[in-house]
mmCIF file of C-alpha atoms and ligand atoms in Angstrom:
data_model
loop_
_atom_site.group_PDB
_atom_site.id
_atom_site.type_symbol
_atom_site.label_atom_id
_atom_site.label_comp_id
_atom_site.label_asym_id
_atom_site.label_seq_id
_atom_site.Cartn_x
_atom_site.Cartn_y
_atom_site.Cartn_z
ATOM 1 C CA MET A 1 -9.231 117.836 -37.357
ATOM 2 C CA THR A 2 -6.310 115.158 -37.633
ATOM 3 C CA ILE A 3 -7.061 112.392 -40.515
ATOM 4 C CA ARG A 4 -7.043 108.898 -38.971
ATOM 5 C CA LEU A 5 -4.727 106.221 -41.456
ATOM 6 C CA GLN A 6 -6.272 103.413 -42.498
ATOM 7 C CA ASP A 7 -5.555 101.024 -44.679
ATOM 8 C CA PRO A 8 -8.223 98.766 -46.933
ATOM 9 C CA PHE A 9 -8.143 96.003 -44.288
ATOM 10 C CA GLY A 10 -9.141 98.187 -41.782
ATOM 11 C CA ARG A 11 -5.985 98.279 -40.220
ATOM 12 C CA ALA A 12 -4.919 101.913 -38.057
ATOM 13 C CA ILE A 13 -1.394 102.832 -39.179
ATOM 14 C CA GLU A 14 0.022 104.620 -36.134
ATOM 15 C CA TYR A 15 3.982 103.901 -36.150
ATOM 16 C CA VAL A 16 6.690 104.284 -38.699
ATOM 17 C CA ARG A 17 9.565 102.630 -38.681
ATOM 18 C CA LEU A 18 12.576 104.874 -39.677
ATOM 19 C CA SER A 19 15.697 103.851 -40.788
ATOM 20 C CA VAL A 20 18.289 106.257 -41.250
ATOM 21 C CA THR A 21 20.921 104.227 -42.937
ATOM 22 C CA ASP A 22 21.934 100.870 -44.563
ATOM 23 C CA ARG A 23 24.900 100.996 -43.085
ATOM 24 C CA CYS A 24 25.986 98.866 -40.365
ATOM 25 C CA ASP A 25 29.082 98.018 -38.294
ATOM 26 C CA LEU A 26 28.246 94.647 -37.995
ATOM 27 C CA ARG A 27 27.642 91.775 -40.530
ATOM 28 C CA CYS A 28 24.957 89.115 -38.736
ATOM 29 C CA VAL A 29 24.572 86.296 -41.241
ATOM 30 C CA TYR A 30 20.838 86.599 -41.298
ATOM 31 C CA CYS A 31 20.710 90.087 -42.059
ATOM 32 C CA LEU A 32 23.565 90.845 -44.533
ATOM 33 C CA PRO A 33 26.212 88.488 -46.606
ATOM 34 C CA LYS A 34 29.914 88.117 -45.858
ATOM 35 C CA GLY A 35 31.560 91.443 -47.081
ATOM 36 C CA HIS A 36 28.632 92.737 -47.520
ATOM 37 C CA LYS A 37 29.318 96.859 -49.235
ATOM 38 C CA ASP A 38 26.851 97.270 -51.930
ATOM 39 C CA PHE A 39 25.048 100.206 -49.512
ATOM 40 C CA VAL A 40 23.182 102.835 -51.250
ATOM 41 C CA GLU A 41 24.534 106.615 -51.613
ATOM 42 C CA PRO A 42 24.654 109.059 -48.821
ATOM 43 C CA GLU A 43 23.277 111.646 -51.388
ATOM 44 C CA THR A 44 20.363 109.277 -51.814
ATOM 45 C CA TRP A 45 19.539 109.516 -48.372
ATOM 46 C CA LEU A 46 17.066 111.793 -46.846
ATOM 47 C CA ASN A 47 19.001 114.757 -44.672
ATOM 48 C CA PHE A 48 17.142 115.651 -41.789
ATOM 49 C CA ASP A 49 14.873 118.396 -42.892
ATOM 50 C CA GLU A 50 13.421 115.972 -45.065
ATOM 51 C CA VAL A 51 13.042 113.022 -42.592
ATOM 52 C CA GLU A 52 11.542 116.000 -40.292
ATOM 53 C CA ARG A 53 9.022 117.224 -43.044
ATOM 54 C CA VAL A 54 8.210 113.491 -43.834
ATOM 55 C CA ILE A 55 7.345 112.520 -39.887
ATOM 56 C CA SER A 56 5.881 115.633 -39.229
ATOM 57 C CA ALA A 57 3.461 114.804 -41.829
ATOM 58 C CA PHE A 58 3.109 111.600 -40.451
ATOM 59 C CA GLY A 59 2.251 113.125 -36.971
ATOM 60 C CA GLU A 60 -0.368 115.390 -38.660
ATOM 61 C CA LEU A 61 -2.041 111.714 -39.990
ATOM 62 C CA GLY A 62 -2.487 110.332 -36.620
ATOM 63 C CA VAL A 63 0.974 108.428 -36.168
ATOM 64 C CA SER A 64 2.341 108.544 -32.390
ATOM 65 C CA ARG A 65 5.037 106.049 -32.442
ATOM 66 C CA ILE A 66 8.659 105.949 -33.947
ATOM 67 C CA ARG A 67 10.981 103.900 -34.022
ATOM 68 C CA ILE A 68 14.363 104.582 -35.458
ATOM 69 C CA THR A 69 16.492 101.641 -36.555
ATOM 70 C CA GLY A 70 18.977 100.683 -39.905
ATOM 71 C CA GLY A 71 21.622 99.037 -40.341
ATOM 72 C CA GLU A 72 22.874 100.596 -37.734
ATOM 73 C CA PRO A 73 21.178 103.428 -36.808
ATOM 74 C CA LEU A 74 24.339 104.777 -34.499
ATOM 75 C CA VAL A 75 26.624 104.797 -37.807
ATOM 76 C CA ARG A 76 24.474 107.733 -39.095
ATOM 77 C CA HIS A 77 26.160 111.424 -37.731
ATOM 78 C CA ASN A 78 24.719 113.687 -35.447
ATOM 79 C CA LEU A 79 21.590 110.694 -34.831
ATOM 80 C CA SER A 80 20.824 112.978 -31.443
ATOM 81 C CA ASP A 81 20.182 115.755 -33.518
ATOM 82 C CA LEU A 82 17.241 114.469 -35.423
ATOM 83 C CA ILE A 83 15.949 113.094 -32.772
ATOM 84 C CA ASN A 84 15.711 116.229 -30.997
ATOM 85 C CA ARG A 85 14.043 117.744 -33.547
ATOM 86 C CA MET A 86 11.786 114.661 -34.207
ATOM 87 C CA SER A 87 10.825 114.886 -30.200
ATOM 88 C CA SER A 88 8.953 118.301 -30.415
ATOM 89 C CA LEU A 89 6.887 117.107 -33.107
ATOM 90 C CA GLU A 90 3.510 117.555 -33.334
ATOM 91 C CA GLY A 91 2.146 113.985 -32.387
ATOM 92 C CA ILE A 92 4.881 112.236 -32.020
ATOM 93 C CA THR A 93 4.851 110.477 -28.521
ATOM 94 C CA ASP A 94 6.916 107.717 -28.572
ATOM 95 C CA LEU A 95 10.781 107.854 -29.983
ATOM 96 C CA SER A 96 12.394 104.766 -29.453
ATOM 97 C CA LEU A 97 15.613 102.985 -31.180
ATOM 98 C CA SER A 98 16.761 99.623 -32.115
ATOM 99 C CA THR A 99 20.497 99.271 -32.281
ATOM 100 C CA ASN A 100 23.159 96.358 -32.226
ATOM 101 C CA ALA A 101 24.588 98.628 -29.208
ATOM 102 C CA VAL A 102 28.309 99.007 -30.355
ATOM 103 C CA ARG A 103 28.164 102.315 -30.162
ATOM 104 C CA LEU A 104 26.284 102.584 -27.307
ATOM 105 C CA GLY A 105 28.304 102.774 -24.690
ATOM 106 C CA LYS A 106 29.154 106.341 -25.749
ATOM 107 C CA LEU A 107 25.822 107.716 -27.184
ATOM 108 C CA ALA A 108 23.296 106.286 -24.435
ATOM 109 C CA PRO A 109 23.701 109.500 -22.630
ATOM 110 C CA ALA A 110 23.131 111.806 -25.676
ATOM 111 C CA LEU A 111 20.153 109.225 -26.703
ATOM 112 C CA LYS A 112 17.726 109.571 -23.286
ATOM 113 C CA ALA A 113 18.646 113.272 -23.635
ATOM 114 C CA ALA A 114 17.936 114.297 -27.007
ATOM 115 C CA GLY A 115 14.398 111.826 -26.194
ATOM 116 C CA ILE A 116 14.809 108.067 -26.939
ATOM 117 C CA GLN A 117 12.577 106.507 -24.717
ATOM 118 C CA ARG A 118 12.700 103.246 -25.114
ATOM 119 C CA ILE A 119 15.821 100.732 -26.637
ATOM 120 C CA ASN A 120 15.666 97.008 -28.411
ATOM 121 C CA VAL A 121 19.008 95.409 -28.548
ATOM 122 C CA SER A 122 19.496 92.639 -30.436
ATOM 123 C CA LEU A 123 21.560 89.874 -28.747
ATOM 124 C CA ASP A 124 21.593 86.428 -30.116
ATOM 125 C CA THR A 125 24.696 85.123 -27.821
ATOM 126 C CA LEU A 126 26.482 85.468 -24.733
ATOM 127 C CA LYS A 127 29.483 83.624 -25.856
ATOM 128 C CA PRO A 128 32.068 85.925 -27.496
ATOM 129 C CA ASP A 129 33.361 83.369 -30.132
ATOM 130 C CA ARG A 130 30.115 82.946 -31.126
ATOM 131 C CA PHE A 131 29.441 86.178 -31.250
ATOM 132 C CA LYS A 132 32.217 86.715 -33.740
ATOM 133 C CA ALA A 133 30.615 84.070 -35.407
ATOM 134 C CA ILE A 134 27.635 85.673 -35.940
ATOM 135 C CA THR A 135 28.055 89.286 -36.356
ATOM 136 C CA GLY A 136 31.295 89.840 -37.251
ATOM 137 C CA GLY A 137 32.022 91.901 -34.085
ATOM 138 C CA LYS A 138 33.052 91.833 -30.361
ATOM 139 C CA LEU A 139 30.299 90.923 -27.535
ATOM 140 C CA GLU A 140 32.372 92.826 -25.069
ATOM 141 C CA LYS A 141 31.209 96.119 -27.069
ATOM 142 C CA VAL A 142 27.536 95.034 -26.892
ATOM 143 C CA LEU A 143 27.948 93.984 -22.949
ATOM 144 C CA ASP A 144 29.288 97.244 -22.445
ATOM 145 C CA GLY A 145 26.416 99.614 -23.965
ATOM 146 C CA LEU A 146 23.933 97.798 -22.265
ATOM 147 C CA LYS A 147 25.211 98.682 -19.026
ATOM 148 C CA ALA A 148 25.723 102.399 -20.366
ATOM 149 C CA ALA A 149 22.120 102.489 -21.594
ATOM 150 C CA LYS A 150 21.116 101.213 -18.022
ATOM 151 C CA GLU A 151 23.040 103.498 -16.709
ATOM 152 C CA VAL A 152 21.124 106.326 -17.897
ATOM 153 C CA GLY A 153 17.820 105.203 -16.994
ATOM 154 C CA PHE A 154 16.508 103.016 -19.713
ATOM 155 C CA SER A 155 14.460 100.383 -18.618
ATOM 156 C CA PRO A 156 13.551 97.573 -18.779
ATOM 157 C CA ILE A 157 15.371 97.805 -22.008
ATOM 158 C CA LYS A 158 14.223 94.753 -25.079
ATOM 159 C CA ILE A 159 16.812 91.865 -25.435
ATOM 160 C CA ASN A 160 16.066 90.726 -29.660
ATOM 161 C CA MET A 161 17.226 87.239 -29.850
ATOM 162 C CA VAL A 162 17.149 86.002 -33.282
ATOM 163 C CA VAL A 163 17.217 81.875 -32.375
ATOM 164 C CA MET A 164 18.680 80.151 -35.361
ATOM 165 C CA LYS A 165 19.045 75.918 -35.521
ATOM 166 C CA ASP A 166 22.434 75.007 -34.537
ATOM 167 C CA VAL A 167 23.921 78.029 -34.559
ATOM 168 C CA ASN A 168 22.579 79.064 -30.657
ATOM 169 C CA GLU A 169 19.395 77.713 -30.119
ATOM 170 C CA ASP A 170 20.893 75.876 -27.273
ATOM 171 C CA GLU A 171 21.299 79.324 -25.822
ATOM 172 C CA ILE A 172 17.522 80.001 -25.212
ATOM 173 C CA GLU A 173 17.790 79.488 -20.969
ATOM 174 C CA ASP A 174 21.030 80.813 -20.752
ATOM 175 C CA MET A 175 19.191 84.286 -22.007
ATOM 176 C CA VAL A 176 16.242 84.010 -19.634
ATOM 177 C CA GLU A 177 19.077 83.732 -17.305
ATOM 178 C CA PHE A 178 20.805 86.884 -18.263
ATOM 179 C CA CYS A 179 17.592 88.877 -18.524
ATOM 180 C CA ILE A 180 16.364 87.545 -15.209
ATOM 181 C CA GLU A 181 19.639 88.723 -13.526
ATOM 182 C CA GLU A 182 19.877 92.229 -15.850
ATOM 183 C CA ASP A 183 16.477 93.287 -15.561
ATOM 184 C CA HIS A 184 16.037 93.228 -19.188
ATOM 185 C CA THR A 185 12.683 92.721 -21.287
ATOM 186 C CA LEU A 186 13.653 89.062 -23.843
ATOM 187 C CA ARG A 187 12.006 88.673 -27.539
ATOM 188 C CA PHE A 188 12.468 85.509 -29.488
ATOM 189 C CA ILE A 189 12.371 85.839 -33.094
ATOM 190 C CA GLU A 190 12.014 83.910 -35.808
ATOM 191 C CA THR A 191 13.997 84.116 -38.806
ATOM 192 C CA MET A 192 12.668 85.391 -42.049
ATOM 193 C CA PRO A 193 14.016 84.679 -45.022
ATOM 194 C CA ILE A 194 15.028 88.219 -46.812
ATOM 195 C CA GLY A 195 17.597 88.959 -49.229
ATOM 196 C CA ASN A 196 20.059 86.180 -50.063
ATOM 197 C CA THR A 197 22.192 85.995 -47.266
ATOM 198 C CA GLY A 198 23.919 82.785 -47.821
ATOM 199 C CA ASN A 199 22.420 81.946 -44.560
ATOM 200 C CA ILE A 200 19.902 79.079 -45.316
ATOM 201 C CA ASN A 201 18.587 75.841 -43.037
ATOM 202 C CA HIS A 202 18.604 77.746 -39.545
ATOM 203 C CA PHE A 203 14.675 78.163 -39.303
ATOM 204 C CA TYR A 204 14.087 77.432 -35.664
ATOM 205 C CA SER A 205 10.227 77.457 -35.185
ATOM 206 C CA LEU A 206 9.564 79.187 -31.619
ATOM 207 C CA ASP A 207 6.568 76.760 -30.663
ATOM 208 C CA LYS A 208 9.779 74.697 -29.678
ATOM 209 C CA ALA A 209 11.436 77.203 -27.720
ATOM 210 C CA LYS A 210 8.554 77.645 -25.822
ATOM 211 C CA GLN A 211 7.689 73.915 -25.436
ATOM 212 C CA ARG A 212 11.173 74.018 -24.191
ATOM 213 C CA LEU A 213 10.851 76.678 -21.461
ATOM 214 C CA GLU A 214 7.923 75.259 -20.332
ATOM 215 C CA GLN A 215 10.052 72.182 -18.998
ATOM 216 C CA ARG A 216 11.653 74.797 -17.084
ATOM 217 C CA TYR A 217 9.752 77.801 -15.702
ATOM 218 C CA LYS A 218 6.059 78.232 -15.128
ATOM 219 C CA LEU A 219 5.120 80.735 -17.416
ATOM 220 C CA LEU A 220 1.902 82.814 -16.958
ATOM 221 C CA PRO A 221 0.235 83.554 -20.465
ATOM 222 C CA GLY A 222 -1.304 86.694 -22.214
ATOM 223 C CA PHE A 223 0.557 89.761 -21.146
ATOM 224 C CA ASP A 224 -0.356 92.454 -23.207
ATOM 225 C CA SER A 225 2.178 93.232 -26.147
ATOM 226 C CA GLY A 226 1.747 97.142 -26.310
ATOM 227 C CA GLY A 227 0.281 96.765 -30.014
ATOM 228 C CA GLY A 228 3.697 95.147 -31.400
ATOM 229 C CA PRO A 229 3.992 91.744 -32.773
ATOM 230 C CA ALA A 230 5.342 89.648 -30.005
ATOM 231 C CA ARG A 231 3.078 87.473 -27.473
ATOM 232 C CA TYR A 232 4.162 87.672 -24.286
ATOM 233 C CA SER A 233 4.513 85.941 -21.157
ATOM 234 C CA GLN A 234 5.990 85.775 -18.309
ATOM 235 C CA ILE A 235 8.103 84.228 -15.991
ATOM 236 C CA ALA A 236 6.250 82.991 -12.718
ATOM 237 C CA GLY A 237 8.423 84.402 -9.957
ATOM 238 C CA THR A 238 10.095 86.597 -11.564
ATOM 239 C CA ASP A 239 10.173 90.105 -13.359
ATOM 240 C CA LEU A 240 10.895 88.701 -16.591
ATOM 241 C CA ARG A 241 8.615 89.114 -19.634
ATOM 242 C CA ILE A 242 9.378 87.192 -22.537
ATOM 243 C CA GLY A 243 7.799 87.709 -26.572
ATOM 244 C CA PHE A 244 7.426 85.644 -29.226
ATOM 245 C CA ILE A 245 8.114 86.933 -32.287
ATOM 246 C CA THR A 246 6.712 84.173 -34.602
ATOM 247 C CA PRO A 247 6.194 85.747 -38.741
ATOM 248 C CA MET A 248 7.035 82.165 -40.203
ATOM 249 C CA SER A 249 4.901 79.658 -38.206
ATOM 250 C CA GLN A 250 2.030 82.091 -36.597
ATOM 251 C CA HIS A 251 2.057 85.601 -38.492
ATOM 252 C CA PHE A 252 0.046 88.412 -37.143
ATOM 253 C CA CYS A 253 -0.407 90.277 -39.993
ATOM 254 C CA GLU A 254 -3.627 90.892 -39.117
ATOM 255 C CA THR A 255 -2.920 93.263 -36.726
ATOM 256 C CA CYS A 256 -0.107 95.129 -38.695
ATOM 257 C CA ASN A 257 -0.213 98.676 -37.354
ATOM 258 C CA ARG A 258 2.984 99.879 -39.347
ATOM 259 C CA VAL A 259 5.083 101.128 -42.463
ATOM 260 C CA ARG A 260 8.824 101.052 -43.498
ATOM 261 C CA LEU A 261 10.800 104.219 -44.582
ATOM 262 C CA THR A 262 13.599 103.885 -45.199
ATOM 263 C CA ALA A 263 16.702 106.000 -45.396
ATOM 264 C CA ASP A 264 16.633 106.860 -49.119
ATOM 265 C CA GLY A 265 12.906 108.248 -48.350
ATOM 266 C CA MET A 266 11.205 104.567 -49.787
ATOM 267 C CA LEU A 267 7.995 103.581 -47.777
ATOM 268 C CA TYR A 268 7.645 99.785 -47.774
ATOM 269 C CA LEU A 269 3.804 99.059 -46.930
ATOM 270 C CA CYS A 270 5.055 95.397 -45.848
ATOM 271 C CA LEU A 271 8.615 94.062 -44.340
ATOM 272 C CA GLY A 272 7.376 91.290 -46.558
ATOM 273 C CA GLN A 273 6.444 92.935 -49.705
ATOM 274 C CA ASN A 274 7.917 94.499 -52.428
ATOM 275 C CA ASP A 275 5.551 97.645 -52.580
ATOM 276 C CA MET A 276 6.608 100.955 -52.007
ATOM 277 C CA VAL A 277 6.665 104.351 -52.556
ATOM 278 C CA ASP A 278 8.732 106.758 -54.025
ATOM 279 C CA LEU A 279 8.841 109.984 -50.689
ATOM 280 C CA ARG A 280 12.297 111.327 -52.337
ATOM 281 C CA THR A 281 11.777 112.699 -55.838
ATOM 282 C CA PRO A 282 8.459 114.570 -55.028
ATOM 283 C CA LEU A 283 9.662 115.688 -51.918
ATOM 284 C CA ARG A 284 13.238 117.072 -53.657
ATOM 285 C CA ASN A 285 11.014 118.336 -56.593
ATOM 286 C CA GLY A 286 9.126 120.655 -53.953
ATOM 287 C CA ILE A 287 5.832 119.152 -53.085
ATOM 288 C CA SER A 288 4.001 120.956 -50.750
ATOM 289 C CA ASP A 289 2.920 119.555 -46.974
ATOM 290 C CA LYS A 290 -0.438 118.893 -48.161
ATOM 291 C CA GLN A 291 0.468 117.125 -50.980
ATOM 292 C CA LEU A 292 2.889 115.205 -48.977
ATOM 293 C CA GLN A 293 0.278 114.032 -46.568
ATOM 294 C CA GLN A 294 -1.896 112.599 -49.566
ATOM 295 C CA LEU A 295 0.721 110.846 -51.164
ATOM 296 C CA ILE A 296 1.063 109.086 -47.493
ATOM 297 C CA ILE A 297 -2.672 108.654 -47.466
ATOM 298 C CA ASP A 298 -2.657 107.100 -50.835
ATOM 299 C CA ALA A 299 0.358 105.057 -50.049
ATOM 300 C CA ILE A 300 -1.789 103.338 -47.225
ATOM 301 C CA ALA A 301 -4.629 102.892 -49.420
ATOM 302 C CA GLN A 302 -2.104 99.930 -51.218
ATOM 303 C CA LYS A 303 -0.839 98.181 -47.830
ATOM 304 C CA PRO A 304 -0.814 94.352 -48.856
ATOM 305 C CA GLU A 305 -2.496 92.165 -46.347
ATOM 306 C CA ARG A 306 0.063 90.194 -45.275
ATOM 307 C CA HIS A 307 3.499 89.158 -46.087
ATOM 308 C CA GLU A 308 4.115 85.865 -48.565
ATOM 309 C CA PHE A 309 7.364 84.426 -46.392
ATOM 310 C CA ASN A 310 6.383 80.716 -46.112
ATOM 311 C CA THR A 311 4.856 80.612 -49.899
ATOM 312 C CA GLN A 312 7.151 82.410 -52.220
ATOM 313 C CA PRO A 313 10.757 82.534 -49.527
ATOM 314 C CA GLY A 314 12.689 84.275 -52.313
ATOM 315 C CA HIS A 315 10.561 87.026 -52.996
ATOM 316 C CA VAL A 316 12.080 89.787 -51.121
ATOM 317 C CA VAL A 317 15.267 90.271 -52.602
ATOM 318 C CA ARG A 318 16.508 93.786 -50.874
ATOM 319 C CA PHE A 319 18.389 92.819 -47.378
ATOM 320 C CA MET A 320 16.558 93.365 -43.897
ATOM 321 C CA SER A 321 18.860 96.107 -43.269
ATOM 322 C CA GLN A 322 18.396 98.397 -46.337
ATOM 323 C CA THR A 323 13.822 98.385 -45.543
ATOM 324 C CA GLY A 324 14.658 99.010 -41.108
ATOM 325 C CA GLY A 325 13.896 95.880 -39.344
HETATM 326 C C1 SAM B 1 17.879 95.027 -39.299
HETATM 327 S S1 SAM B 1 17.985 95.252 -37.233
HETATM 328 C C2 SAM B 1 18.441 96.632 -37.528
HETATM 329 C C3 SAM B 1 18.082 97.551 -35.941
HETATM 330 C C4 SAM B 1 19.831 97.077 -35.228
HETATM 331 N N1 SAM B 1 21.028 97.366 -36.267
HETATM 332 C C5 SAM B 1 19.852 95.600 -34.950
HETATM 333 O O1 SAM B 1 20.374 94.527 -34.940
HETATM 334 O O2 SAM B 1 18.929 95.733 -33.840
HETATM 335 C C6 SAM B 1 16.626 95.462 -36.683
HETATM 336 C C7 SAM B 1 16.096 93.670 -36.184
HETATM 337 O O3 SAM B 1 15.868 92.859 -37.084
HETATM 338 C C8 SAM B 1 16.446 91.407 -37.005
HETATM 339 N N2 SAM B 1 17.110 90.750 -38.928
HETATM 340 C C9 SAM B 1 17.638 90.446 -39.034
HETATM 341 N N3 SAM B 1 17.498 90.164 -40.343
HETATM 342 C C10 SAM B 1 16.843 89.291 -40.070
HETATM 343 C C11 SAM B 1 16.421 88.025 -40.827
HETATM 344 N N4 SAM B 1 16.513 87.623 -42.061
HETATM 345 N N5 SAM B 1 15.395 87.563 -39.903
HETATM 346 C C12 SAM B 1 14.871 87.964 -38.602
HETATM 347 N N6 SAM B 1 14.892 88.774 -37.602
HETATM 348 C C13 SAM B 1 15.897 89.988 -38.886
HETATM 349 C C14 SAM B 1 17.282 91.825 -36.217
HETATM 350 O O4 SAM B 1 18.294 90.361 -35.468
HETATM 351 C C15 SAM B 1 17.133 92.785 -35.217
HETATM 352 O O5 SAM B 1 16.734 92.442 -34.214
HETATM 353 S S1 SF4 B 2 20.522 92.800 -37.878
HETATM 354 FE FE1 SF4 B 2 21.171 95.140 -37.059
HETATM 355 S S2 SF4 B 2 23.147 94.738 -36.666
HETATM 356 FE FE2 SF4 B 2 22.644 92.901 -37.474
HETATM 357 S S3 SF4 B 2 23.804 93.205 -39.555
HETATM 358 FE FE3 SF4 B 2 21.788 93.851 -39.685
HETATM 359 S S4 SF4 B 2 20.931 96.153 -39.279
HETATM 360 FE FE4 SF4 B 2 23.490 95.400 -38.653
#
């Protein structure tokens, strides 16, 4: 019989965000400091056999959904091989990917063939100069990546836009129009204070974004979130679904259903806390499958109730790219 993972607050844990690297080919201002190079060493990364063992253990424990993230997951060599291996694991029914899409133009067909079912793409602006200023990269590549993903049949693609005061808040409506036209789902995200990236004072409450949109569009409430943190609305007369992810202005910790595994095998129990359990050392010391499952069960028993971004903003010193956002 499958054991279901449940934390001390009665939340069922059925979702793992799996970071396959902390490295990235961009430097988004809210995620990594400019010029950042202090990444973990590749020999500490879990190899594909180790990742497969951990995900298999989670599958046995009732986890069905895995989102591959990073850092930028597409910089990890042979990622499709890992996806292929995970897609045949018992219990794992939903494999998805979060990416900046820079390398999606080349990799979309292989990812689809390997078993990725859904894709989220980070896109904060539609202006090339601004894209360069926010991420250090080229917007054109992301747009090419989106096109390729659409061509191989990913649908709908979710666009994640981190909304920042005085940076890109003026593009909220443009992004809505872009997503209506391209048939993407759109999610707005509030910036969280994670790691000291030097990007301060750009917090923009999504309440304001919603009020602005209500002046221009009719928003229909109450679309099912599918168990994620976004609260969805739909724009009347269109197929566009808009999600509001508000960790700061209205936290959603009471429905948290996830944990995060870093590239170097640390299991973080909350994005906004420092509680974690090292899985890599026991894996490399020859832990059995049963012991690995017990280690995971014991880790879940330590999951904190909620983040403290508002009350302790400097509390999480690791960067978002490290935990697997
Ligand atoms: C860390 S990235 C990893 C996956 C991939 N590189 C990407 O950009 O989609 C995952 C998500 O975290 C978001 N993110 C990063 N730092 C953040 C912060 N400080 N506050 C809010 N969201 C953040 C990004 O915008 C992205 O949507
Ligand atoms: S948000 Fe994603 S793309 Fe941007 S720096 Fe972080 S990991 Fe890289």
